[in-house]
């Protein structure tokens, strides 16, 4: 299978070299290509990635959040014919040796959309208190809508099958706002979702977009996005047959 690891990054010059080196040296038997999706960094993120022999796709302007890079990596994967696409954060929180856990269900034909959860085995970095509260809230809502138990609904450590790549590139060419929207729309389009245990680590450098203010703003936006997904349900479900 042709696998792409999309490393999303914005001003991660202190972390990006270690992240890429981890992917290059600790593949755990996986054969994959790497692309850095640079969200208009103003530091040396792009230059460092290129110097390590990695492809870089740069946004000309910052999208205002990490979800803006998602549309970019879906397009890149679709146009280059990848069978599996994995999101991998450039801040050092994700671990290359864990990639096999989220790729395997797709390789086995058991899933189209795989979420790497840090809360199943509760090993490694478990995020901060306010962030965990938000995750628990949305995990409960998403579980009810999708009809399966989820523990880490907002996880950025994800993998998608070709079916999911095709859906978001060819049949849903609209803006994507958060992971709840991404997952619910994928479910409505008939993509099978699976959650697997993974280990993550705390970022060592830089600042997360989930700061104190966003701890209150993001949940409100998330609720609006979920409502929007529910209003689109019938429209999205009609796409199932086109996806095969």
Tab-separated table of C-alpha atoms in Angstrom:
chain	number	residue	atom	x	y	z
A	1	UNK	CA	0.000	0.000	0.000
A	2	UNK	CA	1.166	3.510	-0.795
A	3	UNK	CA	1.295	5.362	2.541
A	4	UNK	CA	1.732	9.087	3.159
A	5	UNK	CA	2.633	10.668	6.483
A	6	UNK	CA	1.499	14.300	6.514
A	7	UNK	CA	3.354	16.286	9.171
A	8	UNK	CA	1.384	19.431	9.995
A	9	UNK	CA	3.496	22.305	11.248
A	10	UNK	CA	3.407	25.987	12.067
A	11	UNK	CA	6.548	27.638	13.471
A	12	UNK	CA	7.983	24.337	14.700
A	13	UNK	CA	11.662	24.969	13.937
A	14	UNK	CA	12.636	23.684	17.386
A	15	UNK	CA	10.762	20.403	16.922
A	16	UNK	CA	10.504	19.651	13.214
A	17	UNK	CA	13.993	18.162	12.771
A	18	UNK	CA	13.472	15.702	15.642
A	19	UNK	CA	10.001	14.835	14.335
A	20	UNK	CA	11.288	14.083	10.832
A	21	UNK	CA	14.285	12.171	12.191
A	22	UNK	CA	11.928	10.036	14.286
A	23	UNK	CA	9.859	9.248	11.178
A	24	UNK	CA	12.945	8.446	9.116
A	25	UNK	CA	14.625	6.237	11.723
A	26	UNK	CA	11.749	4.548	13.610
A	27	UNK	CA	9.259	3.401	10.964
A	28	UNK	CA	8.587	0.084	12.756
A	29	UNK	CA	8.626	-1.778	9.447
A	30	UNK	CA	6.315	0.610	7.581
A	31	UNK	CA	7.255	1.937	4.158
A	32	UNK	CA	5.944	5.481	3.690
A	33	UNK	CA	6.546	8.883	2.167
A	34	UNK	CA	6.667	12.066	4.250
A	35	UNK	CA	5.350	15.515	3.419
A	36	UNK	CA	5.368	18.538	5.720
A	37	UNK	CA	2.241	20.668	5.416
A	38	UNK	CA	3.592	24.058	6.446
A	39	UNK	CA	0.936	26.514	7.619
A	40	UNK	CA	2.798	29.645	6.440
A	41	UNK	CA	5.483	29.437	9.119
A	42	UNK	CA	7.499	32.621	9.717
A	43	UNK	CA	10.500	30.721	11.116
A	44	UNK	CA	12.799	28.092	9.567
A	45	UNK	CA	10.359	25.161	9.664
A	46	UNK	CA	10.169	24.879	5.864
A	47	UNK	CA	13.916	25.227	5.304
A	48	UNK	CA	14.778	22.623	7.937
A	49	UNK	CA	12.339	20.090	6.468
A	50	UNK	CA	13.693	20.607	2.957
A	51	UNK	CA	17.270	20.235	4.192
A	52	UNK	CA	16.358	16.775	5.513
A	53	UNK	CA	15.128	15.649	2.105
A	54	UNK	CA	11.425	15.869	2.899
A	55	UNK	CA	8.775	17.283	0.553
A	56	UNK	CA	7.068	20.450	1.809
A	57	UNK	CA	3.700	21.887	0.812
A	58	UNK	CA	3.415	25.451	2.125
A	59	UNK	CA	0.280	27.501	2.613
A	60	UNK	CA	0.797	31.060	1.307
A	61	UNK	CA	-1.087	32.443	4.323
A	62	UNK	CA	-1.765	30.985	7.750
A	63	UNK	CA	-5.168	29.310	7.929
A	64	UNK	CA	-5.774	30.349	11.526
A	65	UNK	CA	-5.568	26.840	12.952
A	66	UNK	CA	-4.288	23.331	12.304
A	67	UNK	CA	-7.514	22.208	10.596
A	68	UNK	CA	-6.622	24.428	7.659
A	69	UNK	CA	-3.774	22.051	6.849
A	70	UNK	CA	-6.160	19.080	6.673
A	71	UNK	CA	-7.690	20.220	3.402
A	72	UNK	CA	-4.133	20.618	2.072
A	73	UNK	CA	-2.973	17.123	2.932
A	74	UNK	CA	-6.147	15.499	1.588
A	75	UNK	CA	-5.547	17.214	-1.755
A	76	UNK	CA	-1.876	16.194	-1.771
A	77	UNK	CA	-2.697	12.542	-0.997
A	78	UNK	CA	-5.518	12.363	-3.563
A	79	UNK	CA	-3.523	13.911	-6.402
A	80	UNK	CA	-0.531	11.657	-5.724
A	81	UNK	CA	-2.533	8.418	-5.497
A	82	UNK	CA	-1.953	7.395	-1.867
A	83	UNK	CA	-3.899	4.482	-0.357
A	84	UNK	CA	-3.371	5.498	3.275
A	85	UNK	CA	-2.910	8.977	4.729
A	86	UNK	CA	-1.753	9.628	8.297
A	87	UNK	CA	-1.759	12.933	10.144
A	88	UNK	CA	1.339	13.396	12.294
A	89	UNK	CA	1.861	16.548	14.343
A	90	UNK	CA	5.128	18.421	13.880
A	91	UNK	CA	5.399	19.425	17.550
A	92	UNK	CA	6.840	16.112	18.717
A	93	UNK	CA	3.719	14.773	20.465
A	94	UNK	CA	3.287	11.831	18.092
A	95	UNK	CA	5.702	8.900	17.978
A	96	UNK	CA	6.729	7.244	14.707
A	97	UNK	CA	6.857	3.722	16.132
A	98	UNK	CA	3.136	4.061	16.995
A	99	UNK	CA	2.123	4.656	13.356
A	100	UNK	CA	1.718	0.947	12.686
A	101	UNK	CA	-1.142	0.854	15.218
A	102	UNK	CA	-3.233	3.323	13.239
A	103	UNK	CA	-2.279	2.027	9.780
A	104	UNK	CA	-2.932	-1.675	10.434
A	105	UNK	CA	-6.770	-1.532	10.632
A	106	UNK	CA	-6.821	0.122	7.193
A	107	UNK	CA	-4.297	-2.342	5.755
A	108	UNK	CA	-6.474	-5.194	7.073
A	109	UNK	CA	-9.602	-3.692	5.467
A	110	UNK	CA	-11.257	-3.195	8.856
A	111	UNK	CA	-11.426	0.621	8.884
A	112	UNK	CA	-11.471	3.751	6.748
A	113	UNK	CA	-10.803	6.249	9.535
A	114	UNK	CA	-8.595	5.361	12.494
A	115	UNK	CA	-8.209	7.442	15.645
A	116	UNK	CA	-5.168	6.984	17.843
A	117	UNK	CA	-6.357	7.305	21.445
A	118	UNK	CA	-4.095	8.047	24.389
A	119	UNK	CA	-6.936	7.279	26.816
A	120	UNK	CA	-7.577	3.576	26.128
A	121	UNK	CA	-4.460	2.236	27.827
A	122	UNK	CA	-3.712	5.531	29.613
A	123	UNK	CA	0.006	5.377	28.858
A	124	UNK	CA	2.118	8.436	28.066
A	125	UNK	CA	1.056	12.087	28.045
A	126	UNK	CA	-2.636	12.464	28.944
A	127	UNK	CA	-3.063	16.190	28.137
A	128	UNK	CA	-4.065	18.923	30.585
A	129	UNK	CA	-7.139	19.132	32.818
A	130	UNK	CA	-9.225	21.671	30.849
A	131	UNK	CA	-8.314	19.993	27.573
A	132	UNK	CA	-9.330	16.582	28.950
A	133	UNK	CA	-12.698	17.977	30.030
A	134	UNK	CA	-13.358	19.205	26.498
A	135	UNK	CA	-12.241	15.886	25.023
A	136	UNK	CA	-14.588	13.968	27.348
A	137	UNK	CA	-17.509	16.214	26.405
A	138	UNK	CA	-17.050	15.801	22.669
A	139	UNK	CA	-16.203	12.110	22.953
A	140	UNK	CA	-19.593	11.587	24.628
A	141	UNK	CA	-21.488	13.554	21.963
A	142	UNK	CA	-19.631	11.969	19.066
A	143	UNK	CA	-20.142	8.501	20.555
A	144	UNK	CA	-23.894	9.100	20.655
A	145	UNK	CA	-24.037	10.336	17.051
A	146	UNK	CA	-21.767	7.676	15.577
A	147	UNK	CA	-23.063	4.816	17.707
A	148	UNK	CA	-19.747	3.609	19.100
A	149	UNK	CA	-17.712	4.408	22.180
A	150	UNK	CA	-14.968	6.963	21.614
A	151	UNK	CA	-12.419	8.167	24.149
A	152	UNK	CA	-10.171	10.599	22.228
A	153	UNK	CA	-12.443	12.204	19.626
A	154	UNK	CA	-10.216	15.249	19.106
A	155	UNK	CA	-6.982	13.269	18.634
A	156	UNK	CA	-4.722	14.592	15.905
A	157	UNK	CA	-3.064	11.191	15.461
A	158	UNK	CA	-5.246	9.746	12.684
A	159	UNK	CA	-5.160	7.614	9.548
A	160	UNK	CA	-7.516	7.571	6.571
A	161	UNK	CA	-8.183	5.069	3.794
A	162	UNK	CA	-8.400	5.934	0.101
A	163	UNK	CA	-12.197	5.971	0.465
A	164	UNK	CA	-12.018	8.704	3.092
A	165	UNK	CA	-9.399	10.637	1.113
A	166	UNK	CA	-11.669	10.540	-1.948
A	167	UNK	CA	-14.709	11.681	0.031
A	168	UNK	CA	-13.070	14.774	1.490
A	169	UNK	CA	-11.331	15.686	-1.751
A	170	UNK	CA	-13.889	14.927	-4.447
A	171	UNK	CA	-17.260	14.999	-2.688
A	172	UNK	CA	-16.821	17.446	0.195
A	173	UNK	CA	-14.719	20.354	-1.129
A	174	UNK	CA	-15.677	22.665	1.730
A	175	UNK	CA	-13.871	24.158	4.686
A	176	UNK	CA	-13.102	21.885	7.605
A	177	UNK	CA	-13.229	23.396	11.089
A	178	UNK	CA	-12.504	20.665	13.640
A	179	UNK	CA	-12.003	16.944	14.197
A	180	UNK	CA	-15.618	16.410	15.309
A	181	UNK	CA	-16.862	17.641	11.944
A	182	UNK	CA	-14.272	15.524	10.129
A	183	UNK	CA	-15.259	12.346	11.940
A	184	UNK	CA	-19.042	12.814	11.859
A	185	UNK	CA	-19.089	13.633	8.144
A	186	UNK	CA	-16.883	10.603	7.429
A	187	UNK	CA	-19.339	8.441	9.388
A	188	UNK	CA	-22.366	9.811	7.521
A	189	UNK	CA	-20.593	9.031	4.232
A	190	UNK	CA	-20.257	5.391	5.263
A	191	UNK	CA	-16.620	5.341	6.298
A	192	UNK	CA	-15.952	2.815	9.046
A	193	UNK	CA	-14.348	4.426	12.100
A	194	UNK	CA	-12.103	2.587	14.549
A	195	UNK	CA	-10.287	3.825	17.648
A	196	UNK	CA	-7.017	2.148	18.672
A	197	UNK	CA	-4.672	2.656	21.645
A	198	UNK	CA	-1.575	4.763	21.050
A	199	UNK	CA	1.060	6.508	23.145
A	200	UNK	CA	1.791	10.228	22.876
A	201	UNK	CA	4.275	12.518	24.556
A	202	UNK	CA	4.205	16.123	25.729
A	203	UNK	CA	5.527	18.760	23.349
A	204	UNK	CA	8.931	20.105	24.390
A	205	UNK	CA	8.977	23.357	22.431
A	206	UNK	CA	6.582	25.965	21.099
A	207	UNK	CA	2.998	26.708	22.071
A	208	UNK	CA	-0.165	24.732	21.429
A	209	UNK	CA	-3.119	26.398	19.701
A	210	UNK	CA	-5.208	25.113	22.640
A	211	UNK	CA	-4.414	27.913	25.082
A	212	UNK	CA	-6.484	29.113	28.047
A	213	UNK	CA	-8.772	31.315	25.929
A	214	UNK	CA	-9.321	28.636	23.303
A	215	UNK	CA	-10.300	26.201	26.043
A	216	UNK	CA	-13.571	28.168	26.148
A	217	UNK	CA	-13.851	29.236	22.494
A	218	UNK	CA	-13.184	25.847	20.856
A	219	UNK	CA	-16.006	23.971	22.644
A	220	UNK	CA	-18.521	26.581	21.463
A	221	UNK	CA	-17.255	26.301	17.881
A	222	UNK	CA	-17.312	22.527	18.191
A	223	UNK	CA	-20.983	22.514	19.171
A	224	UNK	CA	-21.848	24.709	16.179
A	225	UNK	CA	-19.902	22.375	13.877
A	226	UNK	CA	-21.687	19.298	15.205
A	227	UNK	CA	-25.048	20.970	14.609
A	228	UNK	CA	-23.957	21.813	11.063
A	229	UNK	CA	-22.990	18.177	10.462
A	230	UNK	CA	-26.383	16.945	11.664
A	231	UNK	CA	-28.119	19.342	9.270
A	232	UNK	CA	-26.053	17.912	6.395
A	233	UNK	CA	-26.656	14.265	7.274
A	234	UNK	CA	-29.090	13.324	4.493
A	235	UNK	CA	-27.040	15.126	1.874
A	236	UNK	CA	-23.842	13.357	2.938
A	237	UNK	CA	-25.497	9.930	3.186
A	238	UNK	CA	-26.444	10.143	-0.507
A	239	UNK	CA	-22.733	10.129	-1.369
A	240	UNK	CA	-22.207	6.595	0.007
A	241	UNK	CA	-23.118	4.873	-3.263
A	242	UNK	CA	-20.714	7.086	-5.233
A	243	UNK	CA	-17.851	6.098	-2.941
A	244	UNK	CA	-18.584	2.390	-3.407
